[in-house]
Amino acid sequence: MQDFFTNDLLIHANQNAVMAILANPRKLIEWDPEIQSISEDKHGHRLDCNNKVTT
């Protein structure tokens, strides 16, 4: 059986830049042009990506 989804994210940046992104997930929108918006609720962050929603 093939895995269709992973939790992997490839970021071409140095360690300090990655730490800054992880400290504030809203910064992901600056790195991935497919992310249209990021919202936050009590369960975590919600990414809206080209008509697809991930949580």
Coordinates of N, CA and C in Angstrom, one line a residue:
M1 N 0.8 -1.2 0.0 CA 0.0 0.0 0.0 C 0.9 1.2 0.0
Q2 N 0.6 2.2 -0.8 CA 1.4 3.4 -1.0 C 0.8 4.5 -0.1
D3 N 1.7 5.2 0.6 CA 1.2 6.4 1.4 C 0.9 7.6 0.4
F4 N -0.2 8.2 0.6 CA -0.6 9.3 -0.2 C -0.2 10.7 0.4
F5 N -0.2 10.7 1.7 CA 0.1 11.9 2.5 C 1.2 11.7 3.4
T6 N 2.0 12.7 3.6 CA 3.1 12.7 4.5 C 3.1 14.0 5.4
N7 N 3.8 14.0 6.4 CA 3.9 15.2 7.2 C 5.2 15.9 6.9
D8 N 5.8 15.6 5.8 CA 7.1 16.2 5.4 C 6.9 17.6 4.8
L9 N 7.8 18.5 5.1 CA 7.8 19.8 4.5 C 9.2 20.2 4.2
L10 N 9.5 20.5 2.9 CA 10.8 20.8 2.5 C 11.0 22.3 2.4
I11 N 11.9 22.8 3.2 CA 12.1 24.3 3.2 C 13.6 24.5 3.0
H12 N 13.9 25.3 2.0 CA 15.2 25.7 1.6 C 15.6 27.0 2.4
A13 N 16.1 26.8 3.6 CA 16.4 27.9 4.5 C 17.4 27.4 5.6
N14 N 18.0 28.4 6.2 CA 18.9 28.0 7.3 C 18.1 27.7 8.6
Q15 N 18.8 27.3 9.6 CA 18.2 26.8 10.8 C 17.4 28.0 11.5
N16 N 17.9 29.2 11.5 CA 17.3 30.3 12.1 C 16.0 30.6 11.4
A17 N 15.9 30.6 10.1 CA 14.7 30.8 9.3 C 13.7 29.8 9.6
V18 N 14.1 28.5 9.7 CA 13.1 27.5 10.0 C 12.6 27.6 11.4
M19 N 13.4 28.0 12.4 CA 12.9 28.2 13.7 C 11.9 29.3 13.8
A20 N 12.1 30.4 13.0 CA 11.2 31.5 13.0 C 9.8 31.1 12.4
I21 N 9.9 30.2 11.4 CA 8.6 29.7 10.8 C 7.9 28.9 11.8
L22 N 8.6 28.0 12.5 CA 7.9 27.1 13.4 C 7.4 27.9 14.6
A23 N 8.0 29.0 15.0 CA 7.6 29.8 16.1 C 6.3 30.5 15.7
N24 N 6.1 30.8 14.5 CA 4.8 31.5 14.0 C 4.4 30.8 12.7
P25 N 3.5 29.8 12.7 CA 3.1 29.1 11.5 C 2.5 30.0 10.5
R26 N 2.0 31.2 10.8 CA 1.4 32.1 9.8 C 2.5 32.5 8.8
K27 N 3.8 32.4 9.1 CA 4.8 32.7 8.2 C 4.9 31.7 7.0
L28 N 4.3 30.6 7.2 CA 4.3 29.6 6.1 C 3.8 30.2 4.8
I29 N 2.9 31.2 4.9 CA 2.3 31.8 3.7 C 3.4 32.5 2.9
E30 N 4.4 32.9 3.5 CA 5.5 33.6 2.8 C 6.4 32.6 2.1
W31 N 6.4 31.3 2.4 CA 7.2 30.3 1.8 C 6.5 29.5 0.7
D32 N 5.2 29.4 0.8 CA 4.5 28.5 -0.1 C 3.4 29.3 -0.8
P33 N 3.6 29.5 -2.1 CA 2.6 30.3 -2.8 C 1.2 29.6 -3.0
E34 N 1.2 28.3 -2.7 CA -0.1 27.6 -2.8 C -1.0 27.9 -1.6
I35 N -0.4 28.4 -0.5 CA -1.2 28.7 0.7 C -1.9 30.0 0.5
Q36 N -3.2 30.0 0.5 CA -3.9 31.3 0.3 C -4.2 32.0 1.6
S37 N -4.4 31.3 2.7 CA -4.7 31.9 4.0 C -4.4 30.9 5.1
I38 N -4.1 31.4 6.3 CA -3.9 30.6 7.5 C -4.7 31.2 8.6
S39 N -5.5 30.4 9.3 CA -6.3 30.8 10.4 C -6.0 29.9 11.6
E40 N -6.3 30.4 12.8 CA -6.0 29.6 14.0 C -7.3 29.5 14.9
D41 N -7.5 28.3 15.4 CA -8.5 28.2 16.4 C -8.0 27.3 17.6
K42 N -8.9 26.9 18.4 CA -8.5 26.1 19.6 C -7.8 24.8 19.3
H43 N -8.0 24.3 18.1 CA -7.5 23.0 17.7 C -6.1 23.1 17.0
G44 N -5.8 24.3 16.6 CA -4.5 24.5 15.8 C -4.6 25.4 14.7
H45 N -3.8 25.2 13.7 CA -3.9 26.1 12.5 C -4.6 25.4 11.3
R46 N -5.2 26.3 10.5 CA -5.9 25.8 9.3 C -5.3 26.5 8.1
L47 N -4.9 25.7 7.1 CA -4.3 26.2 5.9 C -5.2 26.1 4.8
D48 N -5.5 27.1 4.1 CA -6.3 27.1 2.9 C -5.4 27.2 1.7
C49 N -5.4 26.1 0.9 CA -4.4 26.0 -0.2 C -5.1 25.7 -1.5
N50 N -5.2 26.7 -2.4 CA -5.8 26.6 -3.7 C -7.1 25.7 -3.7
N51 N -8.1 26.2 -2.9 CA -9.4 25.5 -2.8 C -9.3 24.2 -2.0
K52 N -8.2 23.9 -1.4 CA -8.1 22.7 -0.5 C -7.8 23.2 0.9
V53 N -8.4 22.6 1.9 CA -8.3 23.0 3.3 C -7.6 21.9 4.0
T54 N -6.5 22.2 4.8 CA -5.8 21.2 5.6 C -5.8 21.7 7.0
T55 N -5.9 20.8 8.0 CA -5.8 21.2 9.4 C -4.7 20.5 10.1

